[in-house]
Coordinates of C-alpha atoms in Angstrom, one line a residue:
M1 CA -0.9 8.5 -7.6
Q2 CA 1.7 7.3 -5.1
N3 CA 2.0 3.5 -5.2
G4 CA 4.6 2.9 -2.5
S5 CA 7.0 0.8 -4.6
M6 CA 8.2 0.5 -8.1
V7 CA 5.3 0.4 -10.6
I8 CA 6.0 -2.2 -13.2
S9 CA 2.7 -2.3 -15.2
V10 CA -0.4 -0.1 -15.7
A11 CA -3.5 -0.3 -17.8
F12 CA -6.8 1.6 -18.3
S13 CA -10.2 0.0 -18.1
Q14 CA -12.1 0.2 -21.4
D15 CA -14.3 3.1 -20.1
G16 CA -11.3 5.0 -18.9
G17 CA -12.7 5.3 -15.4
R18 CA -10.2 3.0 -13.7
I19 CA -6.5 2.2 -13.8
V20 CA -4.9 -1.1 -12.7
S21 CA -1.3 -1.2 -11.6
G22 CA 1.1 -4.0 -10.7
S23 CA 4.0 -3.3 -8.4
A24 CA 7.3 -4.7 -7.0
D25 CA 5.5 -4.7 -3.6
Q26 CA 3.6 -7.8 -4.7
T27 CA 0.2 -6.0 -4.9
V28 CA -2.3 -5.1 -7.7
R29 CA -4.1 -1.8 -7.2
I30 CA -7.2 -0.5 -8.8
W31 CA -7.4 3.3 -9.0
N32 CA -10.3 5.7 -9.6
V33 CA -9.1 8.1 -12.4
T34 CA -11.3 11.0 -11.3
T35 CA -10.4 10.9 -7.6
G36 CA -6.9 9.5 -7.8
K37 CA -7.8 7.2 -5.0
V38 CA -7.2 3.4 -4.6
E39 CA -10.5 1.5 -4.9
A40 CA -9.1 -1.9 -4.3
E41 CA -5.8 -3.5 -3.3
L42 CA -5.5 -7.1 -4.4
N43 CA -3.2 -9.2 -2.3
G44 CA -2.0 -12.7 -2.9
H45 CA 1.0 -12.7 -5.1
T46 CA 4.2 -13.6 -3.3
E47 CA 6.6 -11.8 -5.6
S48 CA 6.7 -8.7 -7.9
V49 CA 3.7 -8.2 -10.2
G50 CA 5.1 -7.6 -13.6
S51 CA 2.0 -7.4 -15.8
V52 CA -1.7 -6.4 -15.4
A53 CA -4.7 -6.0 -17.6
F54 CA -8.5 -5.4 -17.5
S55 CA -11.1 -7.6 -19.2
Q56 CA -13.1 -5.8 -21.9
D57 CA -16.1 -5.3 -19.6
G58 CA -13.9 -4.1 -16.7
S59 CA -15.3 -6.8 -14.3
Q60 CA -12.0 -8.7 -14.0
V61 CA -8.3 -8.0 -13.8
V62 CA -5.5 -10.5 -14.7
S63 CA -2.1 -10.3 -13.2
G64 CA 1.2 -12.1 -13.8
S65 CA 4.0 -12.3 -11.2
S66 CA 7.5 -13.5 -10.6
D67 CA 5.9 -16.1 -8.3
Q68 CA 5.2 -18.0 -11.6
S69 CA 1.4 -17.6 -11.3
V70 CA -1.3 -15.9 -13.3
R71 CA -4.2 -14.6 -11.2
I72 CA -7.7 -13.5 -12.3
W73 CA -9.5 -11.1 -9.9
N74 CA -13.0 -9.9 -9.4
V75 CA -12.9 -6.1 -9.6
T76 CA -16.0 -5.5 -7.5
T77 CA -15.2 -7.9 -4.6
G78 CA -11.4 -7.8 -4.8
E79 CA -11.5 -11.6 -4.5
M80 CA -9.3 -13.9 -6.6
V81 CA -11.4 -15.8 -9.1
A82 CA -8.6 -18.2 -10.4
E83 CA -5.0 -18.9 -10.0
L84 CA -3.4 -20.3 -13.1
K85 CA -0.3 -22.4 -12.5
G86 CA 2.0 -24.1 -15.0
H87 CA 4.8 -21.7 -15.9
T88 CA 8.1 -22.8 -14.4
E89 CA 9.6 -19.3 -14.2
S90 CA 8.5 -15.7 -13.8
V91 CA 5.3 -14.6 -15.6
T92 CA 6.3 -11.4 -17.5
S93 CA 3.1 -10.5 -19.4
V94 CA -0.6 -11.2 -19.4
A95 CA -3.7 -10.2 -21.5
F96 CA -7.4 -11.1 -21.8
L97 CA -9.1 -12.1 -25.1
Q98 CA -11.7 -9.6 -26.0
D99 CA -14.6 -11.7 -24.8
G100 CA -12.8 -12.6 -21.5
S101 CA -12.9 -16.3 -22.2
R102 CA -9.2 -16.7 -22.5
V103 CA -6.0 -15.3 -21.0
I104 CA -2.5 -15.4 -22.5
S105 CA 0.7 -15.2 -20.6
G106 CA 4.4 -14.9 -21.5
S107 CA 7.2 -16.2 -19.2
S108 CA 10.9 -16.4 -18.6
D109 CA 10.5 -20.1 -19.3
K110 CA 10.5 -19.1 -23.0
T111 CA 6.8 -20.1 -23.6
V112 CA 3.5 -18.4 -24.3
R113 CA 0.4 -20.1 -22.8
I114 CA -3.2 -19.8 -23.6
W115 CA -5.5 -20.4 -20.7
N116 CA -9.2 -21.0 -20.4
A117 CA -10.3 -18.2 -18.0
T118 CA -13.3 -20.2 -16.7
T119 CA -11.6 -23.6 -16.0
G120 CA -8.0 -22.4 -15.4
E121 CA -6.8 -25.1 -17.8
V122 CA -3.9 -24.6 -20.3
E123 CA -5.4 -24.7 -23.9
A124 CA -2.1 -24.3 -25.7
E125 CA 1.6 -23.9 -25.0
L126 CA 3.4 -22.0 -27.7
K127 CA 7.1 -22.8 -28.0
G128 CA 9.8 -21.3 -30.3
H129 CA 11.4 -18.3 -28.6
T130 CA 15.0 -19.1 -27.4
R131 CA 15.0 -16.7 -24.5
W132 CA 12.6 -15.1 -22.1
V133 CA 9.2 -14.1 -23.5
T134 CA 8.5 -10.6 -22.1
P135 CA 5.4 -9.1 -23.8
V136 CA 2.3 -10.8 -25.2
A137 CA -0.9 -9.5 -26.7
F138 CA -4.1 -10.7 -28.5
S139 CA -5.3 -9.2 -31.7
Q140 CA -8.7 -7.6 -31.4
D141 CA -10.4 -10.5 -33.2
G142 CA -8.6 -13.1 -31.0
R143 CA -7.2 -15.0 -33.9
R144 CA -3.6 -14.0 -33.4
I145 CA -1.1 -13.5 -30.6
V146 CA 2.0 -11.4 -30.8
S147 CA 5.0 -12.0 -28.5
G148 CA 8.4 -10.4 -28.0
S149 CA 11.4 -11.9 -26.5
F150 CA 14.9 -11.3 -25.2
D151 CA 16.0 -13.3 -28.3
K152 CA 15.4 -9.9 -30.1
T153 CA 12.5 -11.3 -32.2
V154 CA 8.8 -10.6 -32.5
R155 CA 6.6 -13.6 -33.3
I156 CA 3.0 -13.7 -34.5
W157 CA 1.1 -16.9 -33.7
N158 CA -2.1 -18.4 -35.0
V159 CA -4.3 -19.1 -32.0
A160 CA -6.2 -22.0 -33.6
T161 CA -3.1 -23.9 -34.8
G162 CA -0.5 -22.7 -32.3
E163 CA 1.9 -22.2 -35.2
V164 CA 4.1 -19.2 -35.9
E165 CA 2.8 -17.1 -38.8
A166 CA 5.7 -14.7 -38.8
E167 CA 9.0 -14.1 -37.1
L168 CA 9.9 -10.5 -37.2
K169 CA 13.6 -9.7 -37.0
G170 CA 15.4 -6.4 -36.9
H171 CA 15.8 -5.2 -33.3
A172 CA 19.3 -5.1 -32.1
G173 CA 18.3 -5.6 -28.5
R174 CA 15.8 -7.4 -26.3
V175 CA 12.1 -6.8 -27.2
R176 CA 10.4 -5.5 -24.1
S177 CA 6.9 -4.6 -25.3
V178 CA 4.5 -5.4 -28.2
A179 CA 0.9 -4.5 -29.2
F180 CA -1.5 -4.9 -32.1
S181 CA -3.2 -2.0 -33.8
Q182 CA -7.0 -2.0 -33.5
D183 CA -7.5 -3.5 -36.9
G184 CA -4.8 -6.1 -36.5
S185 CA -2.9 -5.1 -39.5
R186 CA 0.2 -3.8 -37.7
V187 CA 2.3 -4.6 -34.6
I188 CA 4.4 -2.2 -32.7
S189 CA 7.4 -3.2 -30.6
G190 CA 9.7 -1.5 -28.1
S191 CA 13.3 -2.6 -27.5
F192 CA 16.4 -2.3 -25.4
D193 CA 17.9 -0.9 -28.6
E194 CA 16.1 2.4 -27.8
T195 CA 13.8 2.2 -30.8
V196 CA 10.1 1.6 -31.5
R197 CA 9.2 -0.3 -34.6
I198 CA 6.0 -0.6 -36.5
W199 CA 5.6 -3.9 -38.5
N200 CA 3.2 -4.9 -41.2
V201 CA 1.6 -8.2 -40.1
T202 CA 1.0 -9.5 -43.6
T203 CA 4.4 -8.8 -45.1
G204 CA 6.5 -8.9 -41.9
A205 CA 8.3 -5.7 -43.1
V206 CA 9.2 -2.7 -40.9
E207 CA 7.0 0.2 -41.9
A208 CA 8.6 2.7 -39.5
E209 CA 11.5 2.9 -37.0
L210 CA 10.8 5.5 -34.4
K211 CA 14.0 6.9 -32.9
G212 CA 14.4 9.5 -30.1
H213 CA 14.6 7.7 -26.8
T214 CA 18.1 7.6 -25.2
H215 CA 17.5 4.5 -23.2
S216 CA 15.7 1.1 -23.4
V217 CA 12.0 1.3 -24.5
Y218 CA 10.1 -0.6 -21.8
S219 CA 6.5 -0.2 -23.0
V220 CA 4.5 0.7 -26.1
A221 CA 0.8 1.1 -26.9
Y222 CA -1.5 2.1 -29.8
S223 CA -4.2 4.7 -29.5
Q224 CA -7.7 3.3 -30.2
D225 CA -7.8 4.9 -33.7
G226 CA -4.3 3.7 -34.6
S227 CA -3.1 7.2 -35.3
Q228 CA -0.7 7.5 -32.4
V229 CA 1.8 5.3 -30.4
V230 CA 2.9 6.0 -26.9
S231 CA 6.2 4.7 -25.5
G232 CA 7.8 4.7 -22.1
S233 CA 11.6 4.5 -21.6
G234 CA 14.5 4.2 -19.2
D235 CA 15.3 7.8 -20.2
R236 CA 12.4 8.8 -17.8
T237 CA 10.2 10.2 -20.6
V238 CA 6.9 9.3 -22.2
R239 CA 6.7 10.0 -25.9
I240 CA 3.7 10.2 -28.2
W241 CA 4.4 9.5 -31.9
N242 CA 2.4 10.1 -35.1
V243 CA 2.1 6.8 -36.8
M244 CA 1.9 8.3 -40.4
T245 CA 4.9 10.6 -40.1
G246 CA 7.0 8.8 -37.5
E247 CA 7.5 12.1 -35.7
V248 CA 7.3 12.8 -31.9
E249 CA 4.2 14.8 -31.2
A250 CA 4.8 15.1 -27.5
E251 CA 7.6 14.4 -25.0
L252 CA 6.2 14.1 -21.5
R253 CA 8.7 14.7 -18.7
G254 CA 8.2 14.5 -15.0
H255 CA 9.1 11.0 -13.9
T256 CA 12.3 10.8 -12.0
D257 CA 13.1 7.2 -12.9
S258 CA 12.5 4.7 -15.7
V259 CA 9.0 4.6 -17.1
R260 CA 8.0 0.9 -17.1
S261 CA 4.5 0.9 -18.5
V262 CA 2.2 3.2 -20.6
A263 CA -1.3 3.0 -22.0
F264 CA -3.8 5.2 -23.8
S265 CA -7.3 5.8 -22.5
R266 CA -10.0 4.5 -24.9
D267 CA -10.9 8.0 -26.1
G268 CA -7.2 8.8 -26.7
R269 CA -7.3 11.9 -24.6
Q270 CA -5.2 10.6 -21.8
V271 CA -2.1 8.5 -21.3
V272 CA -1.2 6.7 -18.1
S273 CA 2.4 5.9 -17.1
G274 CA 3.9 3.9 -14.3
S275 CA 7.5 4.4 -13.2
E276 CA 10.3 3.1 -11.0
D277 CA 9.9 6.4 -9.1
Q278 CA 6.9 4.7 -7.5
T279 CA 4.3 7.0 -9.1
V280 CA 1.4 6.5 -11.5
R281 CA 0.8 9.6 -13.7
I282 CA -2.2 10.5 -15.9
W283 CA -1.2 12.9 -18.7
N284 CA -3.4 15.0 -21.0
V285 CA -2.3 14.1 -24.5
T286 CA -3.2 17.5 -26.0
T287 CA -1.5 19.7 -23.4
G288 CA 1.2 17.3 -22.2
E289 CA 0.4 18.2 -18.6
V290 CA 0.0 15.9 -15.7
E291 CA -3.7 15.7 -14.8
A292 CA -3.3 13.5 -11.7
E293 CA -0.6 12.5 -9.2
P294 CA -2.0 12.5 -5.7
K295 CA 0.6 12.2 -2.9
G296 CA 0.6 10.2 0.3
H297 CA 2.9 7.9 2.2
T298 CA 5.0 5.7 0.0
D299 CA 5.3 2.7 2.3
W300 CA 3.5 0.9 5.1
V301 CA 1.6 3.2 7.6
M302 CA 2.7 1.8 10.9
S303 CA 0.9 4.1 13.4
V304 CA -2.0 6.6 13.3
A305 CA -3.5 8.8 16.1
F306 CA -6.1 11.5 16.4
S307 CA -5.4 14.9 18.0
Q308 CA -7.4 15.5 21.1
D309 CA -10.0 17.7 19.3
G310 CA -10.3 15.3 16.4
S311 CA -9.4 17.8 13.8
R312 CA -6.1 16.2 12.8
V313 CA -4.5 12.8 12.4
V314 CA -0.8 12.0 12.6
S315 CA 0.6 9.0 10.8
G316 CA 4.0 7.3 10.9
S317 CA 5.3 5.2 8.0
D318 CA 8.0 2.9 6.8
D319 CA 8.8 5.7 4.3
R320 CA 10.6 7.4 7.3
T321 CA 8.2 10.3 7.5
V322 CA 5.5 11.6 9.9
R323 CA 2.5 13.3 8.3
I324 CA -0.1 15.5 9.8
W325 CA -3.5 15.3 8.0
N326 CA -6.5 17.7 8.1
V327 CA -9.5 15.5 8.9
V328 CA -12.0 17.7 7.1
T329 CA -10.0 18.3 3.8
G330 CA -8.0 15.0 3.8
E331 CA -4.9 17.0 2.9
V332 CA -1.5 16.7 4.3
E333 CA -0.8 19.8 6.4
V334 CA 2.8 19.0 7.3
E335 CA 5.3 16.3 6.4
L336 CA 7.9 15.8 9.1
K337 CA 11.2 14.5 7.9
G338 CA 14.3 13.5 9.9
H339 CA 14.1 9.9 10.9
T340 CA 16.5 7.7 9.0
N341 CA 14.5 4.5 9.4
W342 CA 10.9 3.3 9.7
V343 CA 8.6 5.3 12.0
N344 CA 6.9 2.8 14.2
S345 CA 4.8 4.9 16.7
V346 CA 3.3 8.4 16.8
A347 CA 1.2 10.3 19.2
F348 CA -0.1 13.9 19.8
S349 CA 0.4 15.7 23.1
L350 CA -2.9 16.5 24.9
E351 CA -3.2 20.1 23.7
G352 CA -2.1 19.1 20.1
S353 CA 0.9 21.4 19.8
R354 CA 3.5 18.6 19.7
I355 CA 3.9 15.1 18.2
V356 CA 6.2 12.4 19.5
S357 CA 7.5 9.7 17.2
G358 CA 9.6 6.6 17.7
S359 CA 11.6 5.0 15.0
Y360 CA 13.7 2.0 14.0
D361 CA 16.6 4.5 13.9
K362 CA 16.7 4.1 17.7
T363 CA 15.6 7.7 18.3
V364 CA 12.5 9.4 19.8
R365 CA 11.7 12.8 18.2
I366 CA 9.4 15.6 19.5
W367 CA 8.0 17.8 16.7
N368 CA 6.4 21.2 16.8
V369 CA 3.1 20.8 14.9
T370 CA 2.9 24.4 13.7
S371 CA 6.5 24.8 12.4
G372 CA 7.1 21.1 11.5
K373 CA 10.5 21.4 13.2
V374 CA 12.2 18.9 15.5
E375 CA 12.2 20.3 19.1
A376 CA 14.1 17.4 20.6
K377 CA 15.9 14.3 19.3
L378 CA 16.1 11.9 22.2
K379 CA 18.9 9.3 22.0
G380 CA 19.7 6.5 24.3
H381 CA 17.9 3.4 23.2
T382 CA 20.3 0.8 21.7
D383 CA 17.7 -0.8 19.4
W384 CA 14.4 0.0 17.6
V385 CA 11.9 2.3 19.4
T386 CA 8.6 0.5 19.1
S387 CA 6.1 2.6 21.2
V388 CA 5.9 6.2 22.5
A389 CA 3.4 8.3 24.5
F390 CA 3.1 11.7 26.2
S391 CA 2.2 12.3 29.8
Q392 CA -1.1 14.2 30.2
D393 CA 0.7 17.5 31.0
G394 CA 3.1 17.0 28.0
S395 CA 6.2 17.4 30.2
R396 CA 7.4 13.9 29.7
V397 CA 7.5 11.1 27.1
V398 CA 7.7 7.4 27.7
S399 CA 9.2 5.0 25.1
G400 CA 9.6 1.3 24.7
S401 CA 12.2 -0.5 22.7
D402 CA 13.6 -3.7 21.2
D403 CA 16.5 -3.2 23.7
Q404 CA 14.0 -4.5 26.3
T405 CA 13.9 -1.2 28.3
V406 CA 11.3 1.5 29.0
R407 CA 12.6 5.1 29.2
I408 CA 11.0 8.2 30.6
W409 CA 12.2 11.5 29.0
N410 CA 12.0 15.1 30.1
V411 CA 10.5 17.0 27.1
T412 CA 12.2 20.3 28.0
T413 CA 15.7 19.0 28.6
G414 CA 15.7 16.0 26.4
K415 CA 17.3 14.0 29.2
V416 CA 16.4 10.5 30.4
E417 CA 14.7 10.7 33.8
A418 CA 14.4 7.0 34.3
E419 CA 15.5 3.8 32.5
L420 CA 13.2 1.0 33.5
K421 CA 14.7 -2.5 33.2
G422 CA 13.1 -5.9 33.8
H423 CA 11.5 -7.1 30.6
T424 CA 13.2 -10.0 28.9
Y425 CA 12.1 -9.3 25.3
V426 CA 11.0 -6.3 23.1
V427 CA 8.7 -3.8 24.8
R428 CA 5.7 -3.5 22.4
S429 CA 3.5 -0.9 24.1
V430 CA 3.8 1.9 26.8
A431 CA 1.5 4.4 28.4
F432 CA 1.3 6.9 31.3
S433 CA -1.4 6.9 33.9
Q434 CA -3.6 10.0 33.7
D435 CA -1.9 11.6 36.7
G436 CA 1.6 10.7 35.4
S437 CA 2.6 8.8 38.5
R438 CA 2.8 5.4 36.8
V439 CA 3.8 3.9 33.5
V440 CA 2.5 0.6 32.2
S441 CA 4.4 -1.5 29.6
G442 CA 3.6 -4.6 27.6
S443 CA 6.3 -6.9 26.2
G444 CA 7.1 -9.8 23.9
D445 CA 7.9 -11.7 27.1
S446 CA 4.1 -11.9 27.6
R447 CA 4.3 -9.8 30.8
V448 CA 2.7 -6.4 31.7
R449 CA 4.6 -4.3 34.2
V450 CA 3.4 -1.3 36.2
W451 CA 6.2 1.1 37.1
N452 CA 6.5 4.0 39.6
A453 CA 7.4 6.9 37.3
T454 CA 9.3 8.7 40.0
T455 CA 11.4 5.9 41.5
G456 CA 11.6 3.6 38.4
E457 CA 10.6 0.6 40.5
V458 CA 8.2 -2.1 39.4
E459 CA 5.0 -1.9 41.4
A460 CA 3.4 -4.9 39.8
E461 CA 4.1 -7.6 37.2
L462 CA 1.0 -9.0 35.6
K463 CA 0.9 -12.5 34.1
G464 CA -1.7 -14.4 32.2
H465 CA -1.1 -13.8 28.5
T466 CA 0.5 -16.6 26.5
D467 CA 1.9 -14.4 23.7
S468 CA 3.3 -10.9 23.2
V469 CA 1.4 -8.0 24.9
T470 CA 0.9 -5.5 22.1
S471 CA -1.3 -2.8 23.7
V472 CA -1.6 -1.4 27.2
A473 CA -3.6 1.5 28.9
F474 CA -4.6 2.8 32.3
S475 CA -8.3 3.6 33.1
Q476 CA -8.9 7.3 33.7
D477 CA -8.5 7.0 37.5
G478 CA -5.6 4.7 37.3
S479 CA -7.3 1.9 39.2
Q480 CA -7.3 -0.6 36.4
V481 CA -5.0 -1.6 33.5
V482 CA -6.3 -2.9 30.2
F483 CA -3.9 -5.0 28.0
G484 CA -4.3 -6.9 24.7
S485 CA -2.1 -9.6 23.3
D486 CA -1.2 -11.6 20.2
D487 CA -2.9 -14.5 22.0
E488 CA -6.1 -12.8 20.8
T489 CA -7.4 -11.9 24.3
V490 CA -7.9 -8.6 26.1
R491 CA -7.6 -8.6 29.9
I492 CA -8.6 -6.0 32.6
W493 CA -6.5 -5.9 35.7
N494 CA -7.5 -4.2 39.0
V495 CA -4.4 -2.5 40.3
T496 CA -5.7 -2.4 43.9
T497 CA -7.0 -6.0 44.3
G498 CA -4.7 -7.7 41.8
H499 CA -7.6 -9.4 40.2
S500 CA -7.4 -10.0 36.5
Q501 CA -10.2 -11.0 34.1
L502 CA -10.7 -11.8 30.5
M503 CA -12.8 -9.3 28.4
F504 CA -15.4 -11.3 26.5
A505 CA -17.8 -8.5 25.6
S506 CA -17.1 -6.3 22.6
H507 CA -17.3 -3.2 24.8
I508 CA -17.4 -2.5 28.5
T509 CA -17.6 0.5 30.8
L510 CA -15.3 0.6 33.8
P511 CA -16.4 1.9 37.2
D512 CA -14.7 5.3 36.5
G513 CA -16.6 5.7 33.2
S514 CA -13.7 4.7 30.9
R515 CA -15.0 2.8 27.9
V516 CA -13.0 -0.2 26.5
N517 CA -13.9 -1.4 23.0
K518 CA -12.4 -4.5 21.5
T519 CA -11.3 -3.5 18.0
S520 CA -10.0 -7.0 17.0
P521 CA -9.1 -10.2 18.8
G522 CA -6.3 -9.1 21.2
D523 CA -6.6 -5.4 20.6
F524 CA -8.7 -2.6 22.1
R525 CA -9.2 1.1 22.3
I526 CA -9.9 3.0 25.6
F527 CA -12.0 6.2 25.8
Y528 CA -11.8 8.5 28.7
P529 CA -15.0 10.4 29.7
L530 CA -13.2 13.7 30.2
Q531 CA -11.4 13.6 26.8
Q532 CA -14.1 12.6 24.3
P533 CA -16.7 14.6 22.3
T534 CA -20.1 15.1 23.9
P535 CA -21.8 11.7 23.7
S536 CA -24.8 11.1 21.4
L537 CA -26.6 8.0 20.3
N538 CA -24.0 7.4 17.5
S539 CA -21.1 9.2 19.2
Y540 CA -18.8 6.2 19.7
A541 CA -17.6 4.0 16.9
Q542 CA -15.7 0.7 17.1
L543 CA -14.4 -1.9 14.7
S544 CA -15.8 -5.5 14.7
D545 CA -13.5 -8.3 15.8
N546 CA -12.7 -9.2 12.2
G547 CA -12.3 -5.6 11.1
H548 CA -15.1 -5.8 8.5
W549 CA -17.6 -3.6 10.2
I550 CA -17.7 -0.1 11.8
M551 CA -20.2 -0.3 14.6
A552 CA -22.1 2.3 16.6
N553 CA -25.2 2.2 18.9
L554 CA -27.8 2.7 16.2
R555 CA -25.8 2.2 13.0
D556 CA -23.4 -0.5 11.6
C557 CA -21.5 0.1 8.4
C558 CA -19.8 -2.7 6.4
L559 CA -16.3 -1.8 5.3
P560 CA -15.8 -2.5 1.6
S561 CA -13.2 -5.3 1.1
E562 CA -10.6 -2.9 -0.2
Y563 CA -10.5 -1.1 3.1
R564 CA -10.1 -4.2 5.4
N565 CA -6.4 -4.8 5.0
F566 CA -5.4 -2.0 7.4
S567 CA -2.2 -2.1 9.4
C568 CA -3.1 0.3 12.2
S569 CA -6.1 2.2 13.5
S570 CA -7.2 5.1 15.8
I571 CA -10.7 6.1 17.0
W572 CA -12.0 9.5 18.1
G573 CA -15.7 9.6 18.9
S574 CA -17.6 8.7 15.7
R575 CA -14.5 8.7 13.5
I576 CA -12.1 5.9 12.8
C577 CA -8.8 6.4 11.1
L578 CA -7.1 3.4 9.3
G579 CA -3.6 3.2 8.0
Y580 CA -2.6 0.8 5.2
P581 CA 0.4 -1.1 3.9
S582 CA -0.1 0.8 0.6
G583 CA 0.6 4.2 2.3
R584 CA -3.0 5.2 2.5
V585 CA -4.6 6.9 5.4
V586 CA -8.4 6.7 5.4
I587 CA -10.8 8.4 7.9
F588 CA -14.4 7.1 8.3
D589 CA -17.1 9.0 10.2
I590 CA -20.1 6.9 11.3
N591 CA -22.2 10.0 11.8
A592 CA -21.6 11.1 8.2
A593 CA -23.0 7.9 6.7
P594 CA -26.4 8.4 5.0

């Protein structure tokens, strides 16, 4: 499972059907174990999420963050139920009491706090550690708490009195992870001293010291029956230990960076691990094999587009790659590598044999879809390339840039045919007219310009928007220009008469048959009658203004909350493709809905 940023914490739900992960990208994600897909992305934290856990019944998730807050989330809706504030430094660890009534948290402020999960109030503040408290955990009966600290000690606390029952000393380095056995008789701890220790809660004595890791132990967990311990380490391995013998039963290799979090499934058959290599892996305990690690983009998806026949989608991402996806299988057919910075815009040529991409590395690249090779690397812009498009015949490409210029390129020679100057701020969107005789551009200067593609002269400058123009397009016959803006309006401008009007309806058909759908306030998609699938009652889909609904003539479908935080979209007939900050690309088909 590709997360998109360093995974700091992972945990199974009690039924083993889901995994929750916390990441350096400030998000909490809930994954389906069977499909490997993200079911929900929980946004709200403003800094890294260092710890996550499910409630016993799986209905809630708790997360702790470097933003000093603890948050409780509803798993079904993805909504935040409570935000618990009080810690004065980063929250490093969180856990639910078995009945879900309380939450505990450990913090860099050296305290452990017990919170009422319903009221959000602090019930107790446990003080005693002399340095950061990193891990915390409840015993199964809820009567005790165990905490570990950078002061190299493990402490066991009485929940009722708030007093320390035992202070366990022995580690020679910071204690990074702790956990109770199921019956509460033992505690395990993992430390920067590269060891795992098993402690007797009653006597405070070390029953076993597990050695083998060659770097700090970041995470430890018991199996449900208490017979095994799993540990994750900076040495990039996951180890499964036999509690009775102290021997390593399995050493799981595959991660390419430190393993920051590990957990057993309830039945003990699987282990989940999260790593600084940005992946979440599910391992089979018996075979030691990886059972799931789906791939995808590893950062924001900035642009998506359908091929003309609707069989493929191209996506560009902040992970510097361009990917071509098969719409039917959902698999990546080709991963195009070469850009050295974020890929901000992508598009197919009309016949689908080429892709053009524009990047923050200041280049435009033309790719062969079949071979995955770069056919041309177009250099000339002096700042980020923000938008690219092919002419209808595929012979030219137009690009817009932060350098305030629009450039027209010859695809065969790779040469600049025209450099169009006039905008006074970043060019956000560009497009050719269908006959290739004109180019339209929208800019952060709130202006739209129509250019003669042959002479490079400005034929018209369109005013009216009060904020950046983010999307532009010609109608099929070139008689009208449609443009959307950050001022949350869409305008239609008649090139011949010079008349401009605001678009109030959610969709409109222009005189030449071109259909314009408002997909959100200030954005639109245009459909050309000669380039779309044969119409049917449900042939055309569109997004509602708030992005919560996919709508067609006879059917509306509500997008689940976890799919609403998309960063870009593309529409082809009844299909809508959405790209997400998490790196996901999701395709919906309104005709496939039951």
